[in-house]
């Protein structure tokens, strides 16, 4: 058995995902930390179902990824999704913890970094999430930089997100991505979206306006042998956005509280999201749900465009 086969056999696709992958049909990976640590129950479960339906509606197969009793599941059964959504003591798995959870037969949700690793193992090239992790404000003191950023240098996956969360230092986040050679593409926008708001005051380094162009860009990277991931930054729909100035006041308050309470490490992002949810009287959650659905829709369209481009190439080679 080759190394690749040995690695691939660790990813356990559901029946639907295995069938789609075998047929070369479009598949979209979905993360699960947003379910366990990003949203409260029952909205987390409802959103997870709606996100999957959104992907199906565009003609792709959803693959929600998590580790259940040590098994790296690529596509979750309804009962597993329900259990994950209601347990509050599951591990939050990033690159550092994925093998630990698997070898110790633990259960955990996957962050953007771990979901990218899992998608790559399973042979899935497109992934939808809410917002990626990045460089935290005050990182020059705390050194808090999400492992999500480093993962983009390693795993060849297109990640559709609504930019990076405004709780982060977006300028430094862009700098790290640039250093790591990660394309950050504004989808139909010149400005980098800031998760809850469409605007960040920062330019998106690159811009594309159609899924066809994103598929062409992906094919060019593959042909050139450029490894690593791509970020497609998709602004939250206008009717669902929260004004930037309003979010900024919640963020300032939440950051102050995190500091006073001594919140560190993996707990920082979930703490800030939860406090912003409370301070905005739950409006941040509605925005979060709207943007995740919007990203799932776009990711599915991209997966479909990549598949039809691939089959057109195969067809042309035959003639
Ligand atoms: N997007 C959301 N809610 C979340 C996250 C993203 O709308 O909870 C999660 C993602 O899984 C992301 C993680 O990978 O937060 C980043 O955590 P950290 O900053 O600890 O790396
Ligand atoms: Mn961190």
Short mmCIF file of C-alpha atoms and ligand atoms in Angstrom, two decimals:
data_model
loop_
_atom_site.label_atom_id
_atom_site.label_comp_id
_atom_site.label_asym_id
_atom_site.label_seq_id
_atom_site.Cartn_x
_atom_site.Cartn_y
_atom_site.Cartn_z
CA UNK A 1 0.00 0.00 0.00
CA UNK A 2 1.35 3.46 -0.86
CA UNK A 3 1.61 6.23 1.72
CA UNK A 4 -1.27 8.12 0.17
CA UNK A 5 -3.55 5.09 0.36
CA UNK A 6 -2.59 4.54 3.99
CA UNK A 7 -3.43 8.16 4.79
CA UNK A 8 -6.64 8.23 2.80
CA UNK A 9 -8.04 5.19 4.57
CA UNK A 10 -8.13 7.20 7.81
CA UNK A 11 -10.84 9.47 6.39
CA UNK A 12 -14.22 7.74 6.72
CA UNK A 13 -16.67 9.14 4.18
CA UNK A 14 -20.38 8.61 4.67
CA UNK A 15 -22.16 6.57 2.01
CA UNK A 16 -23.40 9.69 0.18
CA UNK A 17 -19.98 11.36 0.23
CA UNK A 18 -18.16 8.18 -0.89
CA UNK A 19 -20.58 7.81 -3.80
CA UNK A 20 -20.16 11.43 -4.88
CA UNK A 21 -16.36 11.27 -4.66
CA UNK A 22 -16.24 8.03 -6.65
CA UNK A 23 -18.44 9.52 -9.36
CA UNK A 24 -16.28 12.68 -9.50
CA UNK A 25 -19.36 14.68 -8.48
CA UNK A 26 -19.08 18.00 -6.59
CA UNK A 27 -18.60 17.80 -2.81
CA UNK A 28 -18.33 20.63 -0.27
CA UNK A 29 -16.60 20.13 3.08
CA UNK A 30 -18.13 21.85 6.14
CA UNK A 31 -16.51 22.44 9.51
CA UNK A 32 -18.04 21.55 12.87
CA UNK A 33 -16.44 23.92 15.40
CA UNK A 34 -19.00 26.47 14.33
CA UNK A 35 -21.62 23.96 15.58
CA UNK A 36 -19.98 23.12 18.91
CA UNK A 37 -18.20 26.36 19.81
CA UNK A 38 -19.55 29.04 17.47
CA UNK A 39 -23.33 28.98 17.98
CA UNK A 40 -25.73 28.08 20.79
CA UNK A 41 -28.17 25.14 20.68
CA UNK A 42 -30.66 24.79 18.96
CA UNK A 43 -29.70 27.39 16.31
CA UNK A 44 -26.41 25.53 15.73
CA UNK A 45 -28.23 22.32 14.74
CA UNK A 46 -30.81 24.12 12.62
CA UNK A 47 -28.03 26.01 10.85
CA UNK A 48 -26.01 22.83 10.24
CA UNK A 49 -29.06 21.27 8.54
CA UNK A 50 -29.81 24.41 6.54
CA UNK A 51 -26.19 24.69 5.39
CA UNK A 52 -26.27 21.10 4.13
CA UNK A 53 -29.57 21.78 2.32
CA UNK A 54 -28.08 24.89 0.72
CA UNK A 55 -25.19 22.82 -0.68
CA UNK A 56 -27.59 20.18 -2.02
CA UNK A 57 -29.77 22.90 -3.55
CA UNK A 58 -26.82 23.90 -5.77
CA UNK A 59 -26.22 20.31 -6.88
CA UNK A 60 -23.32 19.35 -4.59
CA UNK A 61 -22.99 16.85 -1.72
CA UNK A 62 -22.28 18.29 1.75
CA UNK A 63 -19.62 16.66 3.92
CA UNK A 64 -19.70 17.94 7.50
CA UNK A 65 -16.47 16.86 9.17
CA UNK A 66 -15.86 15.86 12.81
CA UNK A 67 -14.08 13.20 14.86
CA UNK A 68 -16.56 10.84 16.52
CA UNK A 69 -15.09 8.31 18.96
CA UNK A 70 -11.76 8.57 17.17
CA UNK A 71 -13.19 8.19 13.67
CA UNK A 72 -12.53 10.99 11.18
CA UNK A 73 -16.04 11.28 9.74
CA UNK A 74 -16.41 12.95 6.34
CA UNK A 75 -20.16 13.52 6.27
CA UNK A 76 -22.15 13.12 9.49
CA UNK A 77 -25.30 11.09 10.07
CA UNK A 78 -28.21 13.05 11.56
CA UNK A 79 -27.85 11.44 15.00
CA UNK A 80 -24.13 12.29 15.14
CA UNK A 81 -24.86 15.90 14.18
CA UNK A 82 -27.57 16.13 16.86
CA UNK A 83 -25.24 14.74 19.50
CA UNK A 84 -22.42 17.10 18.59
CA UNK A 85 -24.75 20.10 18.66
CA UNK A 86 -25.93 19.30 22.20
CA UNK A 87 -22.73 18.31 23.97
CA UNK A 88 -20.65 21.08 25.43
CA UNK A 89 -17.55 19.17 26.40
CA UNK A 90 -16.27 18.05 22.99
CA UNK A 91 -12.71 18.94 22.00
CA UNK A 92 -12.06 21.79 19.58
CA UNK A 93 -9.62 20.21 17.15
CA UNK A 94 -6.99 22.06 15.18
CA UNK A 95 -3.89 20.66 13.41
CA UNK A 96 -2.21 20.08 16.78
CA UNK A 97 -5.00 17.89 18.16
CA UNK A 98 -6.44 15.90 15.26
CA UNK A 99 -4.19 12.83 15.60
CA UNK A 100 -4.52 12.97 19.40
CA UNK A 101 -8.33 12.80 19.23
CA UNK A 102 -8.17 9.96 16.71
CA UNK A 103 -5.60 7.86 18.55
CA UNK A 104 -7.35 8.41 21.91
CA UNK A 105 -10.79 7.60 20.41
CA UNK A 106 -12.15 10.99 21.46
CA UNK A 107 -14.91 13.12 19.98
CA UNK A 108 -14.19 16.59 18.71
CA UNK A 109 -15.23 19.23 16.23
CA UNK A 110 -12.85 20.42 13.55
CA UNK A 111 -11.73 24.04 13.09
CA UNK A 112 -10.90 25.48 9.68
CA UNK A 113 -7.33 24.13 9.97
CA UNK A 114 -8.38 20.58 10.90
CA UNK A 115 -11.23 20.56 8.37
CA UNK A 116 -8.78 21.55 5.62
CA UNK A 117 -6.51 18.64 6.64
CA UNK A 118 -9.45 16.23 6.64
CA UNK A 119 -10.80 17.52 3.31
CA UNK A 120 -7.39 17.02 1.74
CA UNK A 121 -7.15 13.46 3.08
CA UNK A 122 -10.60 12.71 1.69
CA UNK A 123 -9.94 14.32 -1.70
CA UNK A 124 -12.36 17.26 -1.28
CA UNK A 125 -11.18 20.56 -2.77
CA UNK A 126 -13.85 23.06 -1.67
CA UNK A 127 -14.87 24.00 1.86
CA UNK A 128 -17.37 26.50 3.27
CA UNK A 129 -17.18 28.16 6.69
CA UNK A 130 -18.20 31.40 8.40
CA UNK A 131 -14.94 33.20 9.05
CA UNK A 132 -11.38 31.92 9.29
CA UNK A 133 -9.18 32.38 12.32
CA UNK A 134 -6.29 34.85 12.09
CA UNK A 135 -3.93 37.13 13.98
CA UNK A 136 -5.57 38.31 17.20
CA UNK A 137 -5.46 41.94 18.30
CA UNK A 138 -2.48 42.36 20.62
CA UNK A 139 -0.69 39.36 19.05
CA UNK A 140 2.59 41.24 19.45
CA UNK A 141 2.21 40.48 23.19
CA UNK A 142 0.09 37.33 23.27
CA UNK A 143 1.51 35.60 20.15
CA UNK A 144 -2.08 34.43 19.47
CA UNK A 145 -2.21 33.55 15.78
CA UNK A 146 -4.71 30.95 14.64
CA UNK A 147 -3.31 27.72 13.20
CA UNK A 148 -5.85 28.28 10.40
CA UNK A 149 -3.42 30.69 8.72
CA UNK A 150 -0.52 28.25 8.63
CA UNK A 151 -2.79 25.55 7.22
CA UNK A 152 -3.29 27.54 4.03
CA UNK A 153 0.39 26.89 3.22
CA UNK A 154 -0.18 23.17 3.59
CA UNK A 155 -3.57 21.95 2.41
CA UNK A 156 -4.78 22.52 -1.16
CA UNK A 157 -8.36 23.52 -0.40
CA UNK A 158 -10.46 26.50 -1.52
CA UNK A 159 -12.07 27.98 1.58
CA UNK A 160 -15.14 30.18 1.13
CA UNK A 161 -15.61 32.52 4.10
CA UNK A 162 -16.99 35.98 4.89
CA UNK A 163 -13.45 37.26 5.44
CA UNK A 164 -11.84 37.05 8.84
CA UNK A 165 -13.72 37.91 12.01
CA UNK A 166 -13.61 41.55 12.97
CA UNK A 167 -12.43 40.50 16.45
CA UNK A 168 -9.04 39.93 14.80
CA UNK A 169 -6.30 42.25 13.64
CA UNK A 170 -7.27 42.09 9.96
CA UNK A 171 -4.25 44.04 8.73
CA UNK A 172 -1.80 41.63 10.37
CA UNK A 173 -3.91 38.68 9.22
CA UNK A 174 -3.52 39.83 5.60
CA UNK A 175 0.22 40.31 6.11
CA UNK A 176 0.68 36.73 7.35
CA UNK A 177 -1.37 35.37 4.46
CA UNK A 178 0.70 37.37 2.00
CA UNK A 179 3.94 36.08 3.52
CA UNK A 180 2.62 32.52 3.27
CA UNK A 181 1.71 33.01 -0.39
CA UNK A 182 -2.02 32.55 0.12
CA UNK A 183 -4.33 34.10 -2.50
CA UNK A 184 -7.07 36.14 -0.82
CA UNK A 185 -9.79 36.75 -3.39
CA UNK A 186 -12.64 39.19 -2.82
CA UNK A 187 -15.70 37.69 -4.50
CA UNK A 188 -17.29 40.55 -6.43
CA UNK A 189 -15.79 43.09 -4.02
CA UNK A 190 -12.74 45.33 -3.76
CA UNK A 191 -12.77 45.49 0.02
CA UNK A 192 -11.94 42.62 2.35
CA UNK A 193 -15.21 41.69 4.09
CA UNK A 194 -15.10 41.65 7.91
CA UNK A 195 -17.50 38.80 8.76
CA UNK A 196 -20.51 40.64 10.32
CA UNK A 197 -19.94 43.67 8.07
CA UNK A 198 -19.25 43.97 4.36
CA UNK A 199 -16.52 46.52 4.92
CA UNK A 200 -13.20 46.44 6.76
CA UNK A 201 -11.45 49.51 5.37
CA UNK A 202 -8.84 47.17 3.83
CA UNK A 203 -8.49 46.21 0.17
CA UNK A 204 -8.98 42.61 -0.85
CA UNK A 205 -5.62 41.67 -2.41
CA UNK A 206 -7.31 40.00 -5.44
CA UNK A 207 -10.77 40.10 -6.96
CA UNK A 208 -12.80 37.67 -9.09
CA UNK A 209 -16.43 38.08 -10.12
CA UNK A 210 -17.63 34.63 -11.17
CA UNK A 211 -17.39 31.00 -10.09
CA UNK A 212 -16.02 30.21 -13.54
CA UNK A 213 -13.05 32.50 -12.90
CA UNK A 214 -12.47 30.86 -9.52
CA UNK A 215 -12.46 27.43 -11.19
CA UNK A 216 -9.98 28.73 -13.83
CA UNK A 217 -7.75 30.12 -11.09
CA UNK A 218 -7.82 26.79 -9.23
CA UNK A 219 -6.97 24.88 -12.42
CA UNK A 220 -4.03 27.20 -13.09
CA UNK A 221 -2.66 26.66 -9.59
CA UNK A 222 -2.97 22.90 -10.00
CA UNK A 223 -1.28 22.98 -13.43
CA UNK A 224 1.57 25.02 -11.94
CA UNK A 225 1.90 22.69 -8.98
CA UNK A 226 1.43 25.54 -6.50
CA UNK A 227 0.44 23.89 -3.25
CA UNK A 228 -1.69 25.38 -0.51
CA UNK A 229 -5.12 26.80 -0.01
CA UNK A 230 -7.05 29.72 -1.45
CA UNK A 231 -9.35 32.10 0.41
CA UNK A 232 -12.53 33.26 -1.32
CA UNK A 233 -13.88 36.15 0.75
CA UNK A 234 -17.62 36.45 0.19
CA UNK A 235 -19.31 39.48 1.80
CA UNK A 236 -22.33 38.89 4.06
CA UNK A 237 -25.61 39.75 2.23
CA UNK A 238 -26.41 43.44 2.71
CA UNK A 239 -29.77 42.92 4.43
CA UNK A 240 -28.10 40.76 7.12
CA UNK A 241 -25.03 42.84 7.92
CA UNK A 242 -24.36 44.62 11.19
CA UNK A 243 -22.95 48.15 10.91
CA UNK A 244 -19.21 48.21 11.48
CA UNK A 245 -19.25 50.96 14.12
CA UNK A 246 -21.83 49.02 16.14
CA UNK A 247 -19.85 45.75 16.00
CA UNK A 248 -16.68 47.64 16.95
CA UNK A 249 -18.19 48.74 20.27
CA UNK A 250 -19.16 45.13 21.13
CA UNK A 251 -15.72 43.89 20.13
CA UNK A 252 -13.95 46.47 22.29
CA UNK A 253 -16.09 45.49 25.28
CA UNK A 254 -15.64 41.72 24.71
CA UNK A 255 -11.87 42.09 24.29
CA UNK A 256 -11.63 44.05 27.54
CA UNK A 257 -13.56 41.34 29.38
CA UNK A 258 -11.42 38.56 27.88
CA UNK A 259 -8.33 40.34 29.18
CA UNK A 260 -9.74 40.90 32.69
CA UNK A 261 -10.91 37.31 32.93
CA UNK A 262 -7.59 35.96 31.62
CA UNK A 263 -9.14 34.03 28.72
CA UNK A 264 -6.39 32.45 26.59
CA UNK A 265 -5.65 29.84 23.92
CA UNK A 266 -8.50 27.95 22.30
CA UNK A 267 -11.06 29.68 24.51
CA UNK A 268 -10.46 33.17 23.10
CA UNK A 269 -12.48 32.90 19.86
CA UNK A 270 -15.52 31.11 21.39
CA UNK A 271 -15.54 33.58 24.32
CA UNK A 272 -15.52 36.63 22.05
CA UNK A 273 -18.22 35.21 19.76
CA UNK A 274 -20.45 34.38 22.72
CA UNK A 275 -20.04 37.86 24.27
CA UNK A 276 -20.75 39.60 20.95
CA UNK A 277 -23.86 37.43 20.62
CA UNK A 278 -25.03 38.61 24.07
CA UNK A 279 -24.06 42.27 23.60
CA UNK A 280 -25.82 42.49 20.23
CA UNK A 281 -28.93 40.91 21.76
CA UNK A 282 -28.50 37.89 19.52
CA UNK A 283 -28.39 39.89 16.29
CA UNK A 284 -24.81 38.77 15.62
CA UNK A 285 -26.12 35.21 15.45
CA UNK A 286 -28.62 36.04 12.70
CA UNK A 287 -25.82 37.66 10.73
CA UNK A 288 -23.58 34.66 11.35
CA UNK A 289 -26.26 32.25 10.09
CA UNK A 290 -26.95 34.36 6.98
CA UNK A 291 -23.29 34.54 6.02
CA UNK A 292 -22.65 30.83 6.53
CA UNK A 293 -25.61 29.97 4.28
CA UNK A 294 -24.37 32.45 1.69
CA UNK A 295 -20.90 30.86 1.79
CA UNK A 296 -22.28 27.32 1.50
CA UNK A 297 -24.22 28.38 -1.58
CA UNK A 298 -21.16 29.90 -3.25
CA UNK A 299 -18.88 26.99 -2.29
CA UNK A 300 -21.33 24.54 -3.88
CA UNK A 301 -21.44 26.61 -7.07
CA UNK A 302 -17.61 26.63 -7.14
CA UNK A 303 -17.47 22.85 -6.62
CA UNK A 304 -19.94 22.39 -9.49
CA UNK A 305 -17.93 24.76 -11.76
CA UNK A 306 -14.68 22.89 -11.00
CA UNK A 307 -16.30 19.54 -11.79
CA UNK A 308 -17.74 20.70 -15.11
CA UNK A 309 -14.41 22.26 -16.03
CA UNK A 310 -12.66 18.96 -15.22
CA UNK A 311 -15.11 16.92 -17.31
CA UNK A 312 -14.80 19.38 -20.22
CA UNK A 313 -11.00 18.88 -20.09
CA UNK A 314 -11.38 15.08 -20.08
CA UNK A 315 -13.83 15.36 -22.99
CA UNK A 316 -11.44 17.58 -24.97
CA UNK A 317 -8.55 15.15 -24.39
CA UNK A 318 -10.66 12.35 -25.86
CA UNK A 319 -11.38 14.19 -29.13
N1 LIG B 1 -16.50 30.83 12.18
C1 LIG B 1 -17.59 31.04 12.94
N2 LIG B 1 -17.60 30.57 14.20
C2 LIG B 1 -16.55 29.84 14.71
C3 LIG B 1 -15.40 29.61 13.90
C4 LIG B 1 -15.44 30.14 12.65
O1 LIG B 1 -18.55 31.67 12.49
O2 LIG B 1 -16.63 29.38 15.83
C5 LIG B 1 -14.25 28.79 14.40
C6 LIG B 1 -13.56 28.12 13.18
O3 LIG B 1 -13.63 26.74 13.37
C7 LIG B 1 -12.15 28.63 13.19
C8 LIG B 1 -11.94 28.80 14.67
O4 LIG B 1 -11.26 27.73 12.59
O5 LIG B 1 -13.18 29.43 15.08
C9 LIG B 1 -10.71 29.62 14.98
O6 LIG B 1 -10.32 29.38 16.29
P1 LIG B 1 -8.86 29.86 16.80
O7 LIG B 1 -8.88 31.34 16.71
O8 LIG B 1 -8.78 29.35 18.23
O9 LIG B 1 -7.85 29.20 15.90
MN1 LIG B 2 -5.56 31.15 19.19
#
